[in-house]
C-alpha positions in Angstrom: 51.0 5.9 40.6 53.1 7.4 37.8 50.6 10.2 37.2 50.5 11.3 41.0 55.2 11.4 40.4 54.8 13.2 37.8 52.2 15.8 39.7 54.5 16.2 42.5 57.3 17.0 40.2 55.2 19.8 38.6 54.3 20.6 42.8 58.1 21.1 43.2 59.5 22.4 40.1 56.5 25.0 40.2 57.3 26.7 43.6 60.5 28.3 42.4 62.3 31.5 42.8 65.3 33.8 41.9 66.8 33.0 45.9 65.7 29.1 46.1 67.1 28.6 41.7 70.5 29.5 43.9 70.4 27.8 47.0 69.3 24.9 44.8 71.3 25.0 42.2 74.0 24.8 45.1 73.3 22.2 47.0 73.5 20.0 43.8 76.9 20.3 43.6 79.3 18.0 44.7 81.6 20.4 46.2 78.9 21.9 48.9 79.2 19.6 50.9 82.7 19.5 51.4 82.4 20.7 55.2 79.9 18.4 56.1 82.4 15.5 55.2 85.3 17.0 56.8 83.2 17.2 60.2 82.1 13.7 59.2 85.7 13.0 58.7 86.8 14.4 61.7 84.3 12.6 64.1 85.2 9.4 62.5 89.0 9.7 62.8 87.9 10.2 66.7 86.2 7.1 67.6 88.4 5.2 65.2 91.4 6.3 65.2 93.8 3.8 63.4 90.6 1.8 61.9 89.9 5.0 59.6 91.5 3.8 56.8 89.3 0.6 56.7 86.2 3.2 57.2 87.4 5.2 54.6 88.3 2.3 52.2 84.3 1.2 53.0 83.4 4.8 52.2 85.0 5.0 48.8 83.4 1.5 47.6 80.0 2.1 49.0 79.9 5.1 47.1 81.3 4.1 44.0 79.0 0.8 44.0 75.7 2.6 45.2 77.0 5.6 41.8 77.5 2.6 39.4 74.4 0.7 40.2 72.0 3.5 40.2 74.0 4.7 36.5 73.6 0.6 35.6 70.0 1.0 36.4 69.5 4.5 34.5 70.7 2.4 31.4 68.9 -0.5 32.0 65.7 1.5 32.8 65.8 4.6 30.4 63.0 6.6 32.1 63.9 9.7 30.9 64.5 12.9 33.4 61.5 15.7 33.5 64.0 18.4 31.2 63.9 15.2 28.6 60.3 14.0 28.8 58.6 15.4 25.7 55.3 14.8 27.2 56.1 17.6 30.6 59.1 19.6 30.1 57.3 22.3 28.4 56.4 22.4 31.9 59.4 22.0 33.4 61.2 25.0 35.1 64.9 24.9 35.0 68.0 26.6 36.2 70.9 27.9 34.7 69.3 26.2 31.4 70.6 22.7 33.3 69.5 19.2 32.1 71.5 16.9 33.0 71.8 13.3 31.5 68.8 11.6 29.5 67.9 8.9 32.1 66.9 9.7 35.7 65.5 6.8 37.8 67.0 6.0 40.0 68.6 9.2 41.3 72.6 8.7 42.1 72.5 12.1 43.9 69.9 10.2 46.2 71.4 7.0 46.9 75.1 8.5 47.3 73.9 11.1 49.9 72.0 8.9 51.9 74.0 5.9 51.5 76.7 7.9 52.9 74.7 9.2 55.6 72.9 6.0 57.2 76.7 4.4 56.8 77.8 7.3 59.1 74.9 7.3 61.2 75.7 3.4 61.8 79.1 3.9 62.5 78.8 6.9 65.1 78.2 5.9 68.8 75.3 7.6 70.4 75.8 11.2 69.5 72.9 13.8 70.3 73.7 15.4 66.8 73.3 12.1 64.5 70.3 12.5 63.6 71.0 15.8 61.5 72.8 13.7 59.1 69.8 12.9 57.1 68.9 16.8 56.5 71.3 16.4 54.0 70.1 13.9 51.6 66.5 15.3 52.2 67.6 19.0 50.9 69.9 17.1 47.8 66.7 15.2 47.1 64.2 18.0 47.1 67.0 19.8 44.8 67.4 17.3 42.7 63.4 17.4 41.9 63.4 21.2 42.3 66.0 21.1 39.5 64.1 19.7 37.3 66.6 16.1 37.4 64.2 14.0 38.4 60.8 12.7 39.5 59.8 11.9 43.0 60.3 8.4 42.8 63.6 8.8 41.2 65.0 10.3 44.5 63.3 7.8 46.9 64.3 5.0 45.1 67.4 6.7 45.1 67.1 6.9 49.3 65.9 3.2 49.3 68.7 1.7 47.0 71.6 4.0 49.2 69.8 3.1 52.9 70.3 -0.8 51.3 73.8 0.0 50.4 75.3 1.1 53.6 73.7 -1.6 55.6 75.6 -4.3 53.3 78.5 -2.3 54.0 78.3 -1.3 57.2 77.8 -5.0 58.1 80.7 -6.1 55.7 82.9 -3.4 58.1 81.4 -5.3 61.1 82.9 -8.6 60.2 86.2 -7.6 59.7 86.2 -6.5 63.4 85.8 -2.5 63.3 84.8 -0.7 66.1 84.9 2.7 67.7 87.8 2.9 69.8 86.5 5.7 71.9 83.4 5.8 73.2 82.5 9.4 74.5 79.2 10.2 74.7 78.1 13.8 74.1 
């Protein structure tokens, strides 16, 4: 399984171009999703009005938990990022000569973005566009592999952890009777 993970990493990382380097770099930055996050905040406010403060607290706690759990696991497992792994790093394409921290299992970016997407997906009523919430975590996950920050298994595990945490946060929020005020369906 580890050999497949390394081979898939190389396949993604080696299919690069100058334009893709820039796009993947931008996708992996913290602020690139700000317009998306503002849109989601507006949607949550639209449906939850006065309860949006409780939801924002839930989001803050969810992302903090997602991020800190992934960091704790990285420090515990100590799996080198591809760019730090002496076995593979000589064949790694780096963008802007950036590698990141020493350990990469599992991806905080993948966990955080999918946690937020699943949480918001569960909170919003049946809107036609909400399935598109999962495009962002997919792009971010791909960018992390492309940029040699993670192996595919790091990203997949991050997505799984993020989804589990999002469901836990959602069901915890439901215990506090947070529900939409306005069930407009578009």
